XYZ file of C-alpha atoms in Angstrom:
309
model
C 121.849 93.228 269.699
C 124.288 92.931 267.103
C 121.568 91.565 265.048
C 119.367 95.362 265.755
C 122.884 96.906 264.810
C 122.945 95.777 261.701
C 119.689 96.290 260.804
C 119.777 100.069 262.098
C 122.459 100.375 260.478
C 120.846 98.911 257.418
C 118.064 100.938 257.478
C 120.363 104.174 257.439
C 121.965 103.568 254.438
C 118.564 102.847 252.764
C 117.728 106.580 253.956
C 121.097 107.669 252.770
C 120.012 106.666 249.334
C 116.713 107.087 249.396
C 117.383 111.141 249.843
C 120.447 111.063 247.556
C 118.068 109.701 244.656
C 115.263 112.379 245.736
C 118.559 114.560 245.547
C 119.994 113.330 241.977
C 115.344 113.559 240.476
C 115.353 116.929 241.979
C 118.897 118.888 240.453
C 118.944 116.664 236.727
C 117.111 117.312 233.731
C 116.445 114.517 232.316
C 115.092 112.630 235.849
C 112.775 116.062 235.795
C 111.274 115.378 232.474
C 110.977 112.380 233.372
C 109.705 112.804 236.551
C 106.819 115.116 235.076
C 105.537 113.847 232.476
C 105.099 110.011 233.971
C 103.047 112.103 236.539
C 101.006 113.822 234.444
C 100.030 110.695 233.362
C 98.548 109.207 236.718
C 95.813 112.995 236.731
C 92.836 112.270 234.364
C 92.496 114.530 231.624
C 96.128 116.426 232.061
C 98.489 116.806 229.136
C 102.266 117.811 229.442
C 104.130 118.451 226.278
C 107.370 118.973 227.279
C 109.893 120.750 229.985
C 113.089 122.035 230.801
C 114.909 122.403 233.879
C 114.941 120.639 237.369
C 112.422 120.392 240.412
C 115.206 122.359 242.191
C 115.713 125.531 240.150
C 112.242 125.418 238.701
C 110.468 124.423 235.575
C 109.873 125.420 232.034
C 106.323 123.200 231.345
C 105.470 123.313 227.596
C 101.983 122.699 225.895
C 99.573 122.072 228.725
C 96.094 120.969 228.573
C 93.323 119.487 230.875
C 90.084 118.196 229.780
C 87.172 117.152 232.015
C 84.183 117.191 231.026
C 82.456 120.881 230.374
C 86.308 122.094 231.034
C 89.232 123.089 228.712
C 92.272 124.158 230.001
C 95.385 125.210 227.573
C 98.528 127.211 228.595
C 101.811 127.077 225.850
C 103.960 127.863 228.997
C 104.223 128.148 232.204
C 107.358 127.805 235.109
C 106.928 126.085 238.683
C 108.851 126.641 241.341
C 108.700 124.669 244.101
C 110.352 124.107 247.735
C 111.378 120.385 247.274
C 111.713 120.022 251.095
C 108.488 121.546 252.000
C 106.849 117.841 251.446
C 109.452 116.308 253.901
C 107.795 119.312 256.355
C 104.083 117.879 254.946
C 103.787 121.093 253.033
C 102.797 121.664 249.300
C 104.538 125.168 248.847
C 104.425 126.508 245.542
C 107.565 129.801 245.857
C 106.350 130.237 241.769
C 104.124 129.580 239.697
C 103.767 132.161 235.828
C 101.709 131.370 232.933
C 100.855 133.633 229.429
C 98.557 133.455 227.152
C 96.032 131.185 229.649
C 93.100 130.130 227.687
C 89.881 128.337 230.312
C 86.915 127.681 228.100
C 83.521 126.181 230.005
C 81.384 124.734 228.585
C 78.004 122.836 229.184
C 78.244 119.300 230.976
C 78.258 116.312 228.263
C 76.349 114.290 231.614
C 72.710 114.508 232.566
C 71.587 116.598 234.967
C 69.322 114.530 237.297
C 66.703 115.971 239.114
C 67.125 117.120 242.076
C 64.281 116.277 244.851
C 63.127 119.394 246.216
C 62.306 118.708 249.363
C 66.123 117.648 250.096
C 68.470 120.402 251.296
C 71.555 121.579 249.510
C 73.950 120.567 251.688
C 78.264 121.563 250.620
C 80.767 119.618 250.738
C 83.505 119.499 253.250
C 87.164 120.616 251.818
C 90.059 119.680 254.018
C 93.670 119.189 252.538
C 95.974 116.756 253.765
C 98.925 118.945 253.604
C 99.426 122.304 253.809
C 100.015 123.935 250.872
C 100.969 127.663 249.596
C 100.881 129.972 246.296
C 103.857 132.219 247.183
C 103.509 133.999 244.212
C 101.079 132.786 241.338
C 101.415 135.404 237.892
C 98.751 134.987 234.967
C 99.561 137.491 231.847
C 97.128 137.519 228.964
C 94.463 134.840 230.484
C 91.555 134.381 228.660
C 87.784 132.838 229.801
C 85.338 131.788 227.164
C 81.497 130.931 228.368
C 78.561 130.777 227.338
C 80.106 131.837 223.431
C 81.684 135.293 225.668
C 85.457 135.584 225.600
C 86.491 137.622 228.807
C 90.477 139.298 228.628
C 92.034 139.718 231.877
C 95.183 141.271 231.501
C 96.768 139.907 235.002
C 96.161 137.991 237.449
C 98.058 138.009 240.578
C 98.080 135.839 243.830
C 99.053 134.711 247.361
C 97.152 132.424 249.409
C 96.981 129.338 251.755
C 95.094 126.336 252.611
C 95.510 124.702 254.899
C 93.452 121.728 256.681
C 89.475 123.249 255.490
C 90.704 127.208 255.808
C 91.460 128.979 251.953
C 93.214 132.596 253.153
C 93.747 134.852 250.055
C 96.690 136.923 251.400
C 96.154 139.078 248.187
C 94.785 138.822 245.050
C 94.372 141.575 242.160
C 92.929 141.532 238.516
C 93.672 144.187 236.089
C 91.216 144.123 232.791
C 90.708 146.851 230.463
C 90.901 150.366 232.478
C 89.347 148.280 235.468
C 91.323 146.420 238.490
C 89.829 144.671 241.782
C 91.930 144.005 244.625
C 90.803 140.856 247.423
C 91.949 139.048 250.619
C 90.406 137.206 253.310
C 89.396 133.622 254.336
C 86.781 130.751 253.550
C 86.426 127.735 255.587
C 85.320 124.545 253.733
C 83.166 123.376 256.111
C 79.927 123.185 257.443
C 78.080 126.296 255.668
C 81.253 127.482 254.552
C 81.708 130.405 256.673
C 83.760 133.707 255.013
C 85.166 136.627 255.257
C 86.487 138.748 252.340
C 87.592 142.086 251.758
C 87.679 143.929 247.942
C 88.325 147.082 246.451
C 87.498 147.983 242.709
C 87.929 150.391 240.401
C 86.450 150.396 236.276
C 85.919 152.943 233.374
C 82.166 153.229 232.963
C 80.528 152.706 229.274
C 80.642 155.375 227.542
C 76.781 155.222 227.327
C 75.885 155.336 230.808
C 78.744 157.839 231.148
C 77.588 160.468 229.605
C 74.341 160.965 232.433
C 77.022 160.358 235.077
C 78.774 163.390 236.857
C 81.491 160.934 236.933
C 83.241 158.418 233.849
C 85.773 156.590 236.604
C 83.965 153.816 239.477
C 85.854 152.757 242.347
C 84.034 151.679 245.737
C 84.551 148.782 248.409
C 82.502 145.607 249.468
C 82.729 143.719 252.589
C 81.243 139.905 252.733
C 80.480 138.361 255.799
C 78.776 135.077 256.806
C 78.319 132.314 255.253
C 77.595 130.837 251.646
C 74.179 129.902 251.779
C 73.713 133.674 253.843
C 75.974 135.939 252.244
C 75.405 139.718 254.200
C 77.344 141.627 252.107
C 78.103 145.801 252.561
C 79.365 148.140 249.756
C 80.104 151.310 249.607
C 80.452 153.047 245.936
C 82.168 156.539 246.481
C 82.391 157.329 242.334
C 80.648 158.418 239.601
C 78.023 158.931 242.921
C 77.769 158.219 246.788
C 76.051 154.804 247.410
C 75.802 152.871 250.844
C 73.933 149.917 251.876
C 73.978 146.651 252.137
C 72.536 143.505 251.037
C 71.756 140.124 252.125
C 71.012 136.831 249.928
C 69.900 133.219 250.718
C 71.688 131.545 247.846
C 70.332 128.042 248.095
C 66.504 128.797 249.297
C 63.805 128.327 246.635
C 62.796 130.686 245.336
C 66.094 133.130 246.033
C 65.457 135.254 249.061
C 66.786 139.311 249.509
C 67.091 142.148 251.086
C 68.666 144.811 249.577
C 68.855 148.797 251.731
C 70.755 151.134 249.903
C 70.933 154.938 250.370
C 72.853 157.793 248.179
C 73.908 161.599 248.811
C 72.294 163.888 246.249
C 73.825 163.752 242.956
C 72.991 165.232 238.945
C 71.802 163.714 235.955
C 73.315 165.300 232.522
C 70.772 164.919 229.412
C 72.601 166.964 226.942
C 73.276 170.474 228.339
C 70.652 169.642 230.276
C 70.420 168.899 234.134
C 68.599 166.314 236.887
C 68.773 166.957 240.203
C 68.411 163.987 242.262
C 68.044 164.704 245.809
C 69.540 162.227 249.263
C 67.733 159.350 248.816
C 66.823 155.665 249.596
C 65.140 152.194 248.519
C 64.410 148.935 250.176
C 63.607 146.129 248.241
C 62.737 142.917 250.620
C 61.090 139.049 249.129
C 62.408 136.098 247.091
C 62.160 135.916 242.783
C 57.975 135.205 243.460
C 56.623 138.326 246.124
C 58.844 140.943 246.687
C 57.722 144.642 248.429
C 59.609 147.504 247.251
C 60.237 151.133 248.842
C 61.639 153.777 247.050
C 62.617 157.692 248.645
C 63.639 160.043 246.773
C 62.905 163.847 245.011
C 63.730 165.046 241.314
C 64.197 168.758 240.725
C 64.538 170.019 236.617
C 64.127 173.590 235.762
C 62.175 173.304 232.622
C 59.766 171.730 234.332
C 57.224 174.201 235.732
C 56.346 174.555 239.204
C 53.599 172.165 240.673
């Protein structure tokens, strides 16, 4: 009994020392910097030049660079604040993550692509996290995405989401670009065929070359995505510059790609200088695949300059 009591005291002392060491690392700037720099060395392709602050109150990271085959990410500065005690509860909760001038560059993979067996069906991976990962406030300012010699600038990206088990839940996501924005909510389950349930709304300015023919230079609408990644059903509603609604079904991994498009619109007018062409209410159906498809279109046109038939 005395030996058991002594063992319990030693175990309690070790736990107290471990907890005290953890608190010291979390609250000390030099130890926090050492933990970040050393920890980043265990992530292939990741480098961080310097840090300021503490793991307890938040860290300012400088010179962040991540490279992998076909991907390069650079950020001059980033601020991250993690709920340190969430790890004790089997969670990783990021309270805040902010970056400015983030640059993501996607290049062609340097690895040779092996020829796939046409008879082997594509299988989506099963992804599951052992931790409950929560991102409460992500804010990216002035981000740039470069791909295939093209660059796309996003003024601001905001995200609140969590990943638990195989489910990714997007509480709120919003991206702003030049006079355009999209907001997204929903769930994605990363198992089987990856079921999903996503809802988005968007608005954007229409390029002048196209807007010149339309009744409005502003576009907006809503999109709902259901089904699975392999078999998507997209319900969309265009509210401006014309009224158009319908659904699109896509079987992305079939060879060739299979689709079923059904769209209907209310009457609207097209502008050609001082002339107007009135497009009557109509619909279009497109069904098939990239090799063989069937198109059905039903509508009417009215133009005053045309002679009566």
